[in-house]
Amino acid sequence: MEKVKEEFNFDLLILGGGPAGLSAGIYGARGELSTAIVDISMLGGQPTNYLEIENYPSYAMSGGYELMEKFEEHADKFNVKKFPMEEVLSVKLKGDDKIIETESKIFKSKAIILCTGAKARKLGIPGEKEFAGRGVSYCAVCDGAFFKNKVICVVGGGNSAIEEALYLTKFASKVYIIHRRDELRADKIIQQRAFKNPQIEFVYNSVPLEIVGDNMVTSIIIKDVKTDKVSEIKTNGVFPYIGFAANAELYTDEIEKDKNGFIITNEKMETSIKGVYAAGDLRNTPLRQVITAASDGAIAATYAIKYIEEIK
């Protein structure tokens, strides 16, 4: 006999509990909406994996996990209902009732804010999938300690790549940064730190072709994009940081996305579906930071409040 799922009704549902989702929860609850956050993992999102955050106003330096704890405590103050560790099976966005179905629960609301963020983009080369967890990692904070006195390659040239490379020098004897262009995209202050670090070596104008190993990673094959020369770097680990892809696979309704799969919104965080909003890294935003995600969440919840007041 099929188990009957428990049903919950809220004014506002928020899918995803990172900085955008928690901020939206605070604003929604302060607007006197019954508000709930549903997440497939624990709340906090990607920043919980960041060792240090130094560009969030009022915190000159904070651990990512500690900062998100403050967000969650703030949401608790306004009695935002939290449903972590819920495996989401389906999301219905169209119609008057928005519905999220998990393995054990059904959630319904009049408005929904999508805050499911983005995931690390894969290199898409031979060896990447095969050596995941055996030398290929997407989280320096999680796995850096496993590479003590070893050689590591970081792929990418943005803030995440350079910051993670700097962090990895705490453990590795040497860190190569492989970048497809002849200059980095990271903020100048972060670049300068990397340039001054004797453990870091830059490999410009190069793209990875294959990750090689036996039981563990032993090397990476790269190609110079200017000369087409192929070469090999001996390494024990590969950390790709080449951007993010939207966590939008669940949204099969006719919600408008850009060519990269990120959800398109207007300045009110409204999507192409009435009563549906998107905030944070999931949407087509020019900057993906904790502060902009929190701002998105606040805006989305503010206009969700207005929407619910109108339909009532």
PDB file of C-alpha atoms in Angstrom:
ATOM      1  CA  MET A   1       0.000   0.000   0.000  1.00  0.00           C
ATOM      2  CA  GLU A   2       1.373   3.403  -1.008  1.00  0.00           C
ATOM      3  CA  LYS A   3       2.212   5.648   1.919  1.00  0.00           C
ATOM      4  CA  VAL A   4       0.046   8.787   2.186  1.00  0.00           C
ATOM      5  CA  LYS A   5       2.212  11.885   2.005  1.00  0.00           C
ATOM      6  CA  GLU A   6       1.911  14.639   4.595  1.00  0.00           C
ATOM      7  CA  GLU A   7       0.580  17.894   3.125  1.00  0.00           C
ATOM      8  CA  PHE A   8       1.607  21.437   4.059  1.00  0.00           C
ATOM      9  CA  ASN A   9       0.127  24.752   2.923  1.00  0.00           C
ATOM     10  CA  PHE A  10       1.996  28.048   3.071  1.00  0.00           C
ATOM     11  CA  ASP A  11       1.590  31.510   1.610  1.00  0.00           C
ATOM     12  CA  LEU A  12       5.179  31.465   0.336  1.00  0.00           C
ATOM     13  CA  LEU A  13       7.408  28.524  -0.513  1.00  0.00           C
ATOM     14  CA  ILE A  14      11.136  28.945  -1.046  1.00  0.00           C
ATOM     15  CA  LEU A  15      13.049  26.174  -2.760  1.00  0.00           C
ATOM     16  CA  GLY A  16      16.688  26.329  -1.679  1.00  0.00           C
ATOM     17  CA  GLY A  17      18.201  27.509   1.599  1.00  0.00           C
ATOM     18  CA  GLY A  18      21.357  29.372   0.615  1.00  0.00           C
ATOM     19  CA  PRO A  19      21.815  33.130   1.106  1.00  0.00           C
ATOM     20  CA  ALA A  20      19.058  33.955  -1.415  1.00  0.00           C
ATOM     21  CA  GLY A  21      16.586  31.525   0.134  1.00  0.00           C
ATOM     22  CA  LEU A  22      17.280  32.523   3.739  1.00  0.00           C
ATOM     23  CA  SER A  23      17.076  36.211   2.887  1.00  0.00           C
ATOM     24  CA  ALA A  24      13.768  35.607   1.081  1.00  0.00           C
ATOM     25  CA  GLY A  25      12.524  33.692   4.107  1.00  0.00           C
ATOM     26  CA  ILE A  26      13.327  36.557   6.465  1.00  0.00           C
ATOM     27  CA  TYR A  27      11.574  39.113   4.260  1.00  0.00           C
ATOM     28  CA  GLY A  28       8.585  36.863   3.613  1.00  0.00           C
ATOM     29  CA  ALA A  29       8.046  36.106   7.298  1.00  0.00           C
ATOM     30  CA  ARG A  30       8.479  39.769   8.253  1.00  0.00           C
ATOM     31  CA  GLY A  31       5.774  40.519   5.688  1.00  0.00           C
ATOM     32  CA  GLU A  32       3.470  38.284   7.743  1.00  0.00           C
ATOM     33  CA  LEU A  33       3.342  35.476   5.221  1.00  0.00           C
ATOM     34  CA  SER A  34       3.450  31.889   6.401  1.00  0.00           C
ATOM     35  CA  THR A  35       6.816  31.019   4.914  1.00  0.00           C
ATOM     36  CA  ALA A  36       8.753  27.783   4.450  1.00  0.00           C
ATOM     37  CA  ILE A  37      12.137  26.837   3.009  1.00  0.00           C
ATOM     38  CA  VAL A  38      12.600  23.406   1.434  1.00  0.00           C
ATOM     39  CA  ASP A  39      16.121  22.178   0.662  1.00  0.00           C
ATOM     40  CA  ILE A  40      17.593  18.907  -0.547  1.00  0.00           C
ATOM     41  CA  SER A  41      20.471  19.282   1.942  1.00  0.00           C
ATOM     42  CA  MET A  42      21.162  21.287   5.081  1.00  0.00           C
ATOM     43  CA  LEU A  43      20.557  25.024   4.857  1.00  0.00           C
ATOM     44  CA  GLY A  44      23.368  27.423   4.033  1.00  0.00           C
ATOM     45  CA  GLY A  45      24.122  26.603   0.411  1.00  0.00           C
ATOM     46  CA  GLN A  46      27.500  26.914  -1.298  1.00  0.00           C
ATOM     47  CA  PRO A  47      28.988  29.483   1.123  1.00  0.00           C
ATOM     48  CA  THR A  48      29.149  26.816   3.844  1.00  0.00           C
ATOM     49  CA  ASN A  49      32.072  25.345   1.855  1.00  0.00           C
ATOM     50  CA  TYR A  50      34.007  28.629   1.747  1.00  0.00           C
ATOM     51  CA  LEU A  51      36.867  28.858   4.219  1.00  0.00           C
ATOM     52  CA  GLU A  52      36.874  32.660   4.241  1.00  0.00           C
ATOM     53  CA  ILE A  53      34.558  35.444   3.052  1.00  0.00           C
ATOM     54  CA  GLU A  54      35.999  38.947   3.215  1.00  0.00           C
ATOM     55  CA  ASN A  55      33.640  40.968   0.996  1.00  0.00           C
ATOM     56  CA  TYR A  56      30.374  40.755   2.941  1.00  0.00           C
ATOM     57  CA  PRO A  57      29.759  44.196   4.524  1.00  0.00           C
ATOM     58  CA  SER A  58      30.210  44.426   8.304  1.00  0.00           C
ATOM     59  CA  TYR A  59      32.292  41.210   8.319  1.00  0.00           C
ATOM     60  CA  ALA A  60      35.907  42.029   7.458  1.00  0.00           C
ATOM     61  CA  MET A  61      36.516  38.290   7.551  1.00  0.00           C
ATOM     62  CA  SER A  62      34.146  35.426   8.226  1.00  0.00           C
ATOM     63  CA  GLY A  63      34.052  31.705   7.667  1.00  0.00           C
ATOM     64  CA  GLY A  64      31.365  30.787   5.157  1.00  0.00           C
ATOM     65  CA  TYR A  65      29.701  28.313   7.496  1.00  0.00           C
ATOM     66  CA  GLU A  66      29.670  30.843  10.347  1.00  0.00           C
ATOM     67  CA  LEU A  67      28.144  33.555   8.159  1.00  0.00           C
ATOM     68  CA  MET A  68      25.344  31.280   6.979  1.00  0.00           C
ATOM     69  CA  GLU A  69      24.676  30.250  10.574  1.00  0.00           C
ATOM     70  CA  LYS A  70      23.901  33.920  11.243  1.00  0.00           C
ATOM     71  CA  PHE A  71      21.518  33.977   8.274  1.00  0.00           C
ATOM     72  CA  GLU A  72      19.728  30.913   9.596  1.00  0.00           C
ATOM     73  CA  GLU A  73      19.498  32.293  13.145  1.00  0.00           C
ATOM     74  CA  HIS A  74      17.920  35.423  11.707  1.00  0.00           C
ATOM     75  CA  ALA A  75      15.346  33.350   9.818  1.00  0.00           C
ATOM     76  CA  ASP A  76      14.604  31.404  13.011  1.00  0.00           C
ATOM     77  CA  LYS A  77      13.829  34.665  14.803  1.00  0.00           C
ATOM     78  CA  PHE A  78      10.880  35.195  12.429  1.00  0.00           C
ATOM     79  CA  ASN A  79       9.717  31.584  12.662  1.00  0.00           C
ATOM     80  CA  VAL A  80      10.504  30.619   9.081  1.00  0.00           C
ATOM     81  CA  LYS A  81       9.644  26.936   8.749  1.00  0.00           C
ATOM     82  CA  LYS A  82      12.567  24.842   7.580  1.00  0.00           C
ATOM     83  CA  PHE A  83      12.461  21.497   5.805  1.00  0.00           C
ATOM     84  CA  PRO A  84      16.052  20.373   5.151  1.00  0.00           C
ATOM     85  CA  MET A  85      17.129  17.052   3.654  1.00  0.00           C
ATOM     86  CA  GLU A  86      14.018  16.756   1.476  1.00  0.00           C
ATOM     87  CA  GLU A  87      14.622  14.956  -1.797  1.00  0.00           C
ATOM     88  CA  VAL A  88      12.506  16.921  -4.281  1.00  0.00           C
ATOM     89  CA  LEU A  89      10.759  14.747  -6.849  1.00  0.00           C
ATOM     90  CA  SER A  90       8.742  17.311  -8.781  1.00  0.00           C
ATOM     91  CA  VAL A  91       7.907  21.005  -8.945  1.00  0.00           C
ATOM     92  CA  LYS A  92       4.664  22.368 -10.398  1.00  0.00           C
ATOM     93  CA  LEU A  93       4.939  26.078 -11.119  1.00  0.00           C
ATOM     94  CA  LYS A  94       1.904  26.842 -13.279  1.00  0.00           C
ATOM     95  CA  GLY A  95      -1.574  27.443 -11.911  1.00  0.00           C
ATOM     96  CA  ASP A  96      -2.859  29.144  -8.779  1.00  0.00           C
ATOM     97  CA  ASP A  97      -1.241  26.579  -6.490  1.00  0.00           C
ATOM     98  CA  LYS A  98       2.510  26.014  -6.698  1.00  0.00           C
ATOM     99  CA  ILE A  99       3.389  22.485  -5.605  1.00  0.00           C
ATOM    100  CA  ILE A 100       6.624  20.875  -4.452  1.00  0.00           C
ATOM    101  CA  GLU A 101       6.525  17.128  -3.958  1.00  0.00           C
ATOM    102  CA  THR A 102       9.213  15.271  -2.024  1.00  0.00           C
ATOM    103  CA  GLU A 103       9.544  11.620  -1.103  1.00  0.00           C
ATOM    104  CA  SER A 104       7.399  12.067   2.014  1.00  0.00           C
ATOM    105  CA  LYS A 105       5.667  15.455   1.730  1.00  0.00           C
ATOM    106  CA  ILE A 106       3.593  17.700  -0.522  1.00  0.00           C
ATOM    107  CA  PHE A 107       3.989  21.463  -0.177  1.00  0.00           C
ATOM    108  CA  LYS A 108       1.507  23.959  -1.636  1.00  0.00           C
ATOM    109  CA  SER A 109       1.656  27.738  -1.832  1.00  0.00           C
ATOM    110  CA  LYS A 110       0.339  30.730  -3.756  1.00  0.00           C
ATOM    111  CA  ALA A 111       3.816  32.001  -4.598  1.00  0.00           C
ATOM    112  CA  ILE A 112       7.188  30.347  -4.882  1.00  0.00           C
ATOM    113  CA  ILE A 113      10.753  31.635  -4.988  1.00  0.00           C
ATOM    114  CA  LEU A 114      13.313  29.422  -6.710  1.00  0.00           C
ATOM    115  CA  CYS A 115      16.721  29.665  -5.015  1.00  0.00           C
ATOM    116  CA  THR A 116      18.359  26.386  -5.968  1.00  0.00           C
ATOM    117  CA  GLY A 117      21.601  28.032  -7.054  1.00  0.00           C
ATOM    118  CA  ALA A 118      24.202  26.596  -9.375  1.00  0.00           C
ATOM    119  CA  LYS A 119      26.702  23.760  -9.399  1.00  0.00           C
ATOM    120  CA  ALA A 120      30.295  23.616 -10.526  1.00  0.00           C
ATOM    121  CA  ARG A 121      30.598  23.263 -14.278  1.00  0.00           C
ATOM    122  CA  LYS A 122      32.408  20.120 -15.419  1.00  0.00           C
ATOM    123  CA  LEU A 123      35.393  20.081 -17.756  1.00  0.00           C
ATOM    124  CA  GLY A 124      33.796  17.365 -19.860  1.00  0.00           C
ATOM    125  CA  ILE A 125      37.059  15.609 -20.667  1.00  0.00           C
ATOM    126  CA  PRO A 126      38.132  11.943 -20.420  1.00  0.00           C
ATOM    127  CA  GLY A 127      39.160  10.950 -16.911  1.00  0.00           C
ATOM    128  CA  GLU A 128      37.145  13.622 -15.095  1.00  0.00           C
ATOM    129  CA  LYS A 129      34.235  11.384 -14.174  1.00  0.00           C
ATOM    130  CA  GLU A 130      36.390   8.294 -13.723  1.00  0.00           C
ATOM    131  CA  PHE A 131      38.672   9.972 -11.168  1.00  0.00           C
ATOM    132  CA  ALA A 132      36.026  11.955  -9.268  1.00  0.00           C
ATOM    133  CA  GLY A 133      36.890  11.450  -5.603  1.00  0.00           C
ATOM    134  CA  ARG A 134      40.219   9.890  -6.613  1.00  0.00           C
ATOM    135  CA  GLY A 135      42.098  13.070  -7.406  1.00  0.00           C
ATOM    136  CA  VAL A 136      39.381  15.142  -9.094  1.00  0.00           C
ATOM    137  CA  SER A 137      37.581  17.458  -6.689  1.00  0.00           C
ATOM    138  CA  TYR A 138      35.350  20.523  -6.876  1.00  0.00           C
ATOM    139  CA  CYS A 139      35.829  21.639  -3.259  1.00  0.00           C
ATOM    140  CA  ALA A 140      39.237  22.700  -1.959  1.00  0.00           C
ATOM    141  CA  VAL A 141      37.962  23.182   1.592  1.00  0.00           C
ATOM    142  CA  CYS A 142      36.470  19.680   1.588  1.00  0.00           C
ATOM    143  CA  ASP A 143      39.426  17.824   0.090  1.00  0.00           C
ATOM    144  CA  GLY A 144      42.527  20.017   0.322  1.00  0.00           C
ATOM    145  CA  ALA A 145      43.933  18.230   3.366  1.00  0.00           C
ATOM    146  CA  PHE A 146      44.166  14.982   1.372  1.00  0.00           C
ATOM    147  CA  PHE A 147      46.853  16.551  -0.828  1.00  0.00           C
ATOM    148  CA  LYS A 148      49.481  17.361   1.796  1.00  0.00           C
ATOM    149  CA  ASN A 149      52.909  17.785   0.165  1.00  0.00           C
ATOM    150  CA  LYS A 150      51.496  16.831  -3.235  1.00  0.00           C
ATOM    151  CA  VAL A 151      51.147  18.617  -6.602  1.00  0.00           C
ATOM    152  CA  ILE A 152      47.762  20.015  -7.603  1.00  0.00           C
ATOM    153  CA  CYS A 153      46.347  21.586 -10.764  1.00  0.00           C
ATOM    154  CA  VAL A 154      43.568  24.160 -10.566  1.00  0.00           C
ATOM    155  CA  VAL A 155      41.725  24.865 -13.828  1.00  0.00           C
ATOM    156  CA  GLY A 156      40.255  28.361 -14.229  1.00  0.00           C
ATOM    157  CA  GLY A 157      41.108  32.026 -13.900  1.00  0.00           C
ATOM    158  CA  GLY A 158      38.251  33.639 -11.974  1.00  0.00           C
ATOM    159  CA  ASN A 159      37.904  34.493  -8.312  1.00  0.00           C
ATOM    160  CA  SER A 160      36.930  30.977  -7.248  1.00  0.00           C
ATOM    161  CA  ALA A 161      39.863  29.369  -9.046  1.00  0.00           C
ATOM    162  CA  ILE A 162      42.478  31.736  -7.641  1.00  0.00           C
ATOM    163  CA  GLU A 163      41.049  31.800  -4.109  1.00  0.00           C
ATOM    164  CA  GLU A 164      40.911  28.004  -4.009  1.00  0.00           C
ATOM    165  CA  ALA A 165      44.438  27.738  -5.418  1.00  0.00           C
ATOM    166  CA  LEU A 166      45.684  30.013  -2.642  1.00  0.00           C
ATOM    167  CA  TYR A 167      43.906  27.886  -0.067  1.00  0.00           C
ATOM    168  CA  LEU A 168      45.397  24.696  -1.512  1.00  0.00           C
ATOM    169  CA  THR A 169      48.940  26.042  -1.002  1.00  0.00           C
ATOM    170  CA  LYS A 170      48.358  25.403   2.718  1.00  0.00           C
ATOM    171  CA  PHE A 171      48.680  21.701   1.906  1.00  0.00           C
ATOM    172  CA  ALA A 172      50.230  21.161  -1.521  1.00  0.00           C
ATOM    173  CA  SER A 173      53.910  21.487  -2.319  1.00  0.00           C
ATOM    174  CA  LYS A 174      53.007  23.097  -5.660  1.00  0.00           C
ATOM    175  CA  VAL A 175      49.855  24.379  -7.339  1.00  0.00           C
ATOM    176  CA  TYR A 176      49.579  24.899 -11.096  1.00  0.00           C
ATOM    177  CA  ILE A 177      46.844  27.250 -12.312  1.00  0.00           C
ATOM    178  CA  ILE A 178      45.808  26.313 -15.847  1.00  0.00           C
ATOM    179  CA  HIS A 179      43.941  29.077 -17.655  1.00  0.00           C
ATOM    180  CA  ARG A 180      42.760  29.245 -21.260  1.00  0.00           C
ATOM    181  CA  ARG A 181      43.542  32.974 -21.617  1.00  0.00           C
ATOM    182  CA  ASP A 182      46.731  34.999 -21.258  1.00  0.00           C
ATOM    183  CA  GLU A 183      45.467  36.907 -18.237  1.00  0.00           C
ATOM    184  CA  LEU A 184      43.312  36.125 -15.213  1.00  0.00           C
ATOM    185  CA  ARG A 185      39.710  37.235 -14.668  1.00  0.00           C
ATOM    186  CA  ALA A 186      39.940  37.320 -10.872  1.00  0.00           C
ATOM    187  CA  ASP A 187      39.830  40.569  -8.877  1.00  0.00           C
ATOM    188  CA  LYS A 188      43.203  42.358  -8.891  1.00  0.00           C
ATOM    189  CA  ILE A 189      43.696  42.024  -5.131  1.00  0.00           C
ATOM    190  CA  ILE A 190      43.311  38.240  -5.375  1.00  0.00           C
ATOM    191  CA  GLN A 191      45.594  38.070  -8.411  1.00  0.00           C
ATOM    192  CA  GLN A 192      48.342  39.913  -6.544  1.00  0.00           C
ATOM    193  CA  ARG A 193      48.220  37.434  -3.675  1.00  0.00           C
ATOM    194  CA  ALA A 194      48.592  34.570  -6.116  1.00  0.00           C
ATOM    195  CA  PHE A 195      51.456  36.232  -8.008  1.00  0.00           C
ATOM    196  CA  LYS A 196      53.353  36.654  -4.742  1.00  0.00           C
ATOM    197  CA  ASN A 197      52.915  33.044  -3.686  1.00  0.00           C
ATOM    198  CA  PRO A 198      56.040  31.010  -4.594  1.00  0.00           C
ATOM    199  CA  GLN A 199      54.094  27.727  -4.561  1.00  0.00           C
ATOM    200  CA  ILE A 200      51.877  28.794  -7.462  1.00  0.00           C
ATOM    201  CA  GLU A 201      52.863  28.471 -11.125  1.00  0.00           C
ATOM    202  CA  PHE A 202      50.663  29.798 -13.937  1.00  0.00           C
ATOM    203  CA  VAL A 203      50.062  27.924 -17.184  1.00  0.00           C
ATOM    204  CA  TYR A 204      48.395  30.400 -19.549  1.00  0.00           C
ATOM    205  CA  ASN A 205      46.701  29.905 -22.939  1.00  0.00           C
ATOM    206  CA  SER A 206      46.075  26.260 -22.122  1.00  0.00           C
ATOM    207  CA  VAL A 207      43.074  23.935 -21.908  1.00  0.00           C
ATOM    208  CA  PRO A 208      42.898  20.450 -20.393  1.00  0.00           C
ATOM    209  CA  LEU A 209      42.395  17.514 -22.759  1.00  0.00           C
ATOM    210  CA  GLU A 210      42.459  14.499 -20.455  1.00  0.00           C
ATOM    211  CA  ILE A 211      42.997  13.496 -16.831  1.00  0.00           C
ATOM    212  CA  VAL A 212      45.252  10.444 -16.566  1.00  0.00           C
ATOM    213  CA  GLY A 213      45.830   7.941 -13.786  1.00  0.00           C
ATOM    214  CA  ASP A 214      45.628   4.372 -12.577  1.00  0.00           C
ATOM    215  CA  ASN A 215      43.856   4.088  -9.244  1.00  0.00           C
ATOM    216  CA  MET A 216      44.444   7.805  -8.577  1.00  0.00           C
ATOM    217  CA  VAL A 217      45.201  10.833 -10.762  1.00  0.00           C
ATOM    218  CA  THR A 218      48.802  10.917 -11.950  1.00  0.00           C
ATOM    219  CA  SER A 219      48.805  13.650 -14.616  1.00  0.00           C
ATOM    220  CA  ILE A 220      46.783  16.003 -16.796  1.00  0.00           C
ATOM    221  CA  ILE A 221      47.200  16.435 -20.557  1.00  0.00           C
ATOM    222  CA  ILE A 222      46.907  20.049 -21.759  1.00  0.00           C
ATOM    223  CA  LYS A 223      47.007  21.878 -25.088  1.00  0.00           C
ATOM    224  CA  ASP A 224      48.373  25.343 -25.802  1.00  0.00           C
ATOM    225  CA  VAL A 225      45.532  27.147 -27.630  1.00  0.00           C
ATOM    226  CA  LYS A 226      47.974  29.365 -29.554  1.00  0.00           C
ATOM    227  CA  THR A 227      50.499  26.778 -30.720  1.00  0.00           C
ATOM    228  CA  ASP A 228      48.389  23.573 -30.462  1.00  0.00           C
ATOM    229  CA  LYS A 229      51.302  21.995 -28.599  1.00  0.00           C
ATOM    230  CA  VAL A 230      50.191  19.139 -26.340  1.00  0.00           C
ATOM    231  CA  SER A 231      52.032  18.552 -23.063  1.00  0.00           C
ATOM    232  CA  GLU A 232      51.648  16.693 -19.771  1.00  0.00           C
ATOM    233  CA  ILE A 233      51.795  17.943 -16.191  1.00  0.00           C
ATOM    234  CA  LYS A 234      52.477  15.404 -13.452  1.00  0.00           C
ATOM    235  CA  THR A 235      49.913  16.001 -10.722  1.00  0.00           C
ATOM    236  CA  ASN A 236      48.088  14.251  -7.893  1.00  0.00           C
ATOM    237  CA  GLY A 237      44.914  16.284  -8.082  1.00  0.00           C
ATOM    238  CA  VAL A 238      42.757  18.358 -10.429  1.00  0.00           C
ATOM    239  CA  PHE A 239      40.369  21.033  -9.130  1.00  0.00           C
ATOM    240  CA  PRO A 240      38.160  22.509 -11.906  1.00  0.00           C
ATOM    241  CA  TYR A 241      36.789  26.023 -11.288  1.00  0.00           C
ATOM    242  CA  ILE A 242      35.451  27.067 -14.687  1.00  0.00           C
ATOM    243  CA  GLY A 243      32.129  28.544 -13.686  1.00  0.00           C
ATOM    244  CA  PHE A 244      28.719  27.259 -12.771  1.00  0.00           C
ATOM    245  CA  ALA A 245      25.650  25.636 -14.328  1.00  0.00           C
ATOM    246  CA  ALA A 246      22.142  26.366 -13.051  1.00  0.00           C
ATOM    247  CA  ASN A 247      20.409  23.808 -10.842  1.00  0.00           C
ATOM    248  CA  ALA A 248      17.270  24.070 -12.949  1.00  0.00           C
ATOM    249  CA  GLU A 249      16.623  20.496 -14.087  1.00  0.00           C
ATOM    250  CA  LEU A 250      13.444  20.244 -11.999  1.00  0.00           C
ATOM    251  CA  TYR A 251      11.787  23.212 -13.671  1.00  0.00           C
ATOM    252  CA  THR A 252      10.262  21.550 -16.704  1.00  0.00           C
ATOM    253  CA  ASP A 253       7.330  23.978 -16.970  1.00  0.00           C
ATOM    254  CA  GLU A 254       7.620  26.663 -19.611  1.00  0.00           C
ATOM    255  CA  ILE A 255       9.782  28.962 -17.524  1.00  0.00           C
ATOM    256  CA  GLU A 256      12.030  31.171 -19.621  1.00  0.00           C
ATOM    257  CA  LYS A 257      15.772  30.512 -19.429  1.00  0.00           C
ATOM    258  CA  ASP A 258      18.781  31.963 -21.204  1.00  0.00           C
ATOM    259  CA  LYS A 259      21.032  29.967 -23.537  1.00  0.00           C
ATOM    260  CA  ASN A 260      23.090  28.736 -20.579  1.00  0.00           C
ATOM    261  CA  GLY A 261      20.081  27.437 -18.665  1.00  0.00           C
ATOM    262  CA  PHE A 262      19.831  30.249 -16.098  1.00  0.00           C
ATOM    263  CA  ILE A 263      16.338  31.537 -15.323  1.00  0.00           C
ATOM    264  CA  ILE A 264      15.468  34.931 -16.762  1.00  0.00           C
ATOM    265  CA  THR A 265      13.921  37.465 -14.390  1.00  0.00           C
ATOM    266  CA  ASN A 266      13.088  41.153 -14.404  1.00  0.00           C
ATOM    267  CA  GLU A 267      14.243  43.638 -11.764  1.00  0.00           C
ATOM    268  CA  LYS A 268      11.479  42.395  -9.434  1.00  0.00           C
ATOM    269  CA  MET A 269      12.846  38.822  -9.706  1.00  0.00           C
ATOM    270  CA  GLU A 270       9.652  37.815 -11.524  1.00  0.00           C
ATOM    271  CA  THR A 271       9.988  34.935 -13.966  1.00  0.00           C
ATOM    272  CA  SER A 272       7.868  34.242 -17.036  1.00  0.00           C
ATOM    273  CA  ILE A 273       5.323  32.378 -14.854  1.00  0.00           C
ATOM    274  CA  LYS A 274       2.927  34.353 -12.671  1.00  0.00           C
ATOM    275  CA  GLY A 275       3.615  33.962  -8.962  1.00  0.00           C
ATOM    276  CA  VAL A 276       7.040  32.412  -9.569  1.00  0.00           C
ATOM    277  CA  TYR A 277      10.246  34.271  -8.682  1.00  0.00           C
ATOM    278  CA  ALA A 278      13.925  33.356  -8.923  1.00  0.00           C
ATOM    279  CA  ALA A 279      16.806  34.645  -6.826  1.00  0.00           C
ATOM    280  CA  GLY A 280      20.535  34.123  -6.458  1.00  0.00           C
ATOM    281  CA  ASP A 281      22.885  32.074  -8.604  1.00  0.00           C
ATOM    282  CA  LEU A 282      20.021  30.318 -10.373  1.00  0.00           C
ATOM    283  CA  ARG A 283      19.008  33.431 -12.297  1.00  0.00           C
ATOM    284  CA  ASN A 284      20.743  35.300 -15.112  1.00  0.00           C
ATOM    285  CA  THR A 285      22.683  37.657 -12.871  1.00  0.00           C
ATOM    286  CA  PRO A 286      25.911  39.498 -13.730  1.00  0.00           C
ATOM    287  CA  LEU A 287      27.411  38.786 -10.289  1.00  0.00           C
ATOM    288  CA  ARG A 288      27.169  35.647  -8.157  1.00  0.00           C
ATOM    289  CA  GLN A 289      28.110  36.597  -4.610  1.00  0.00           C
ATOM    290  CA  VAL A 290      26.562  36.166  -1.154  1.00  0.00           C
ATOM    291  CA  ILE A 291      25.572  39.826  -1.036  1.00  0.00           C
ATOM    292  CA  THR A 292      23.829  39.828  -4.432  1.00  0.00           C
ATOM    293  CA  ALA A 293      22.040  36.553  -3.663  1.00  0.00           C
ATOM    294  CA  ALA A 294      20.760  37.997  -0.385  1.00  0.00           C
ATOM    295  CA  SER A 295      19.622  41.127  -2.223  1.00  0.00           C
ATOM    296  CA  ASP A 296      17.807  39.039  -4.852  1.00  0.00           C
ATOM    297  CA  GLY A 297      16.024  37.107  -2.120  1.00  0.00           C
ATOM    298  CA  ALA A 298      14.861  40.279  -0.413  1.00  0.00           C
ATOM    299  CA  ILE A 299      13.507  41.723  -3.670  1.00  0.00           C
ATOM    300  CA  ALA A 300      11.797  38.476  -4.666  1.00  0.00           C
ATOM    301  CA  ALA A 301      10.053  38.125  -1.300  1.00  0.00           C
ATOM    302  CA  THR A 302       8.970  41.775  -1.292  1.00  0.00           C
ATOM    303  CA  TYR A 303       7.206  41.371  -4.633  1.00  0.00           C
ATOM    304  CA  ALA A 304       5.848  37.946  -3.675  1.00  0.00           C
ATOM    305  CA  ILE A 305       4.168  39.664  -0.708  1.00  0.00           C
ATOM    306  CA  LYS A 306       2.602  42.214  -3.057  1.00  0.00           C
ATOM    307  CA  TYR A 307       1.450  39.445  -5.409  1.00  0.00           C
ATOM    308  CA  ILE A 308      -0.223  37.479  -2.626  1.00  0.00           C
ATOM    309  CA  GLU A 309      -1.915  40.597  -1.276  1.00  0.00           C
ATOM    310  CA  GLU A 310      -3.322  41.270  -4.745  1.00  0.00           C
ATOM    311  CA  ILE A 311      -4.717  37.782  -5.299  1.00  0.00           C
ATOM    312  CA  LYS A 312      -6.254  37.720  -1.838  1.00  0.00           C
TER     313      LYS A 312
END
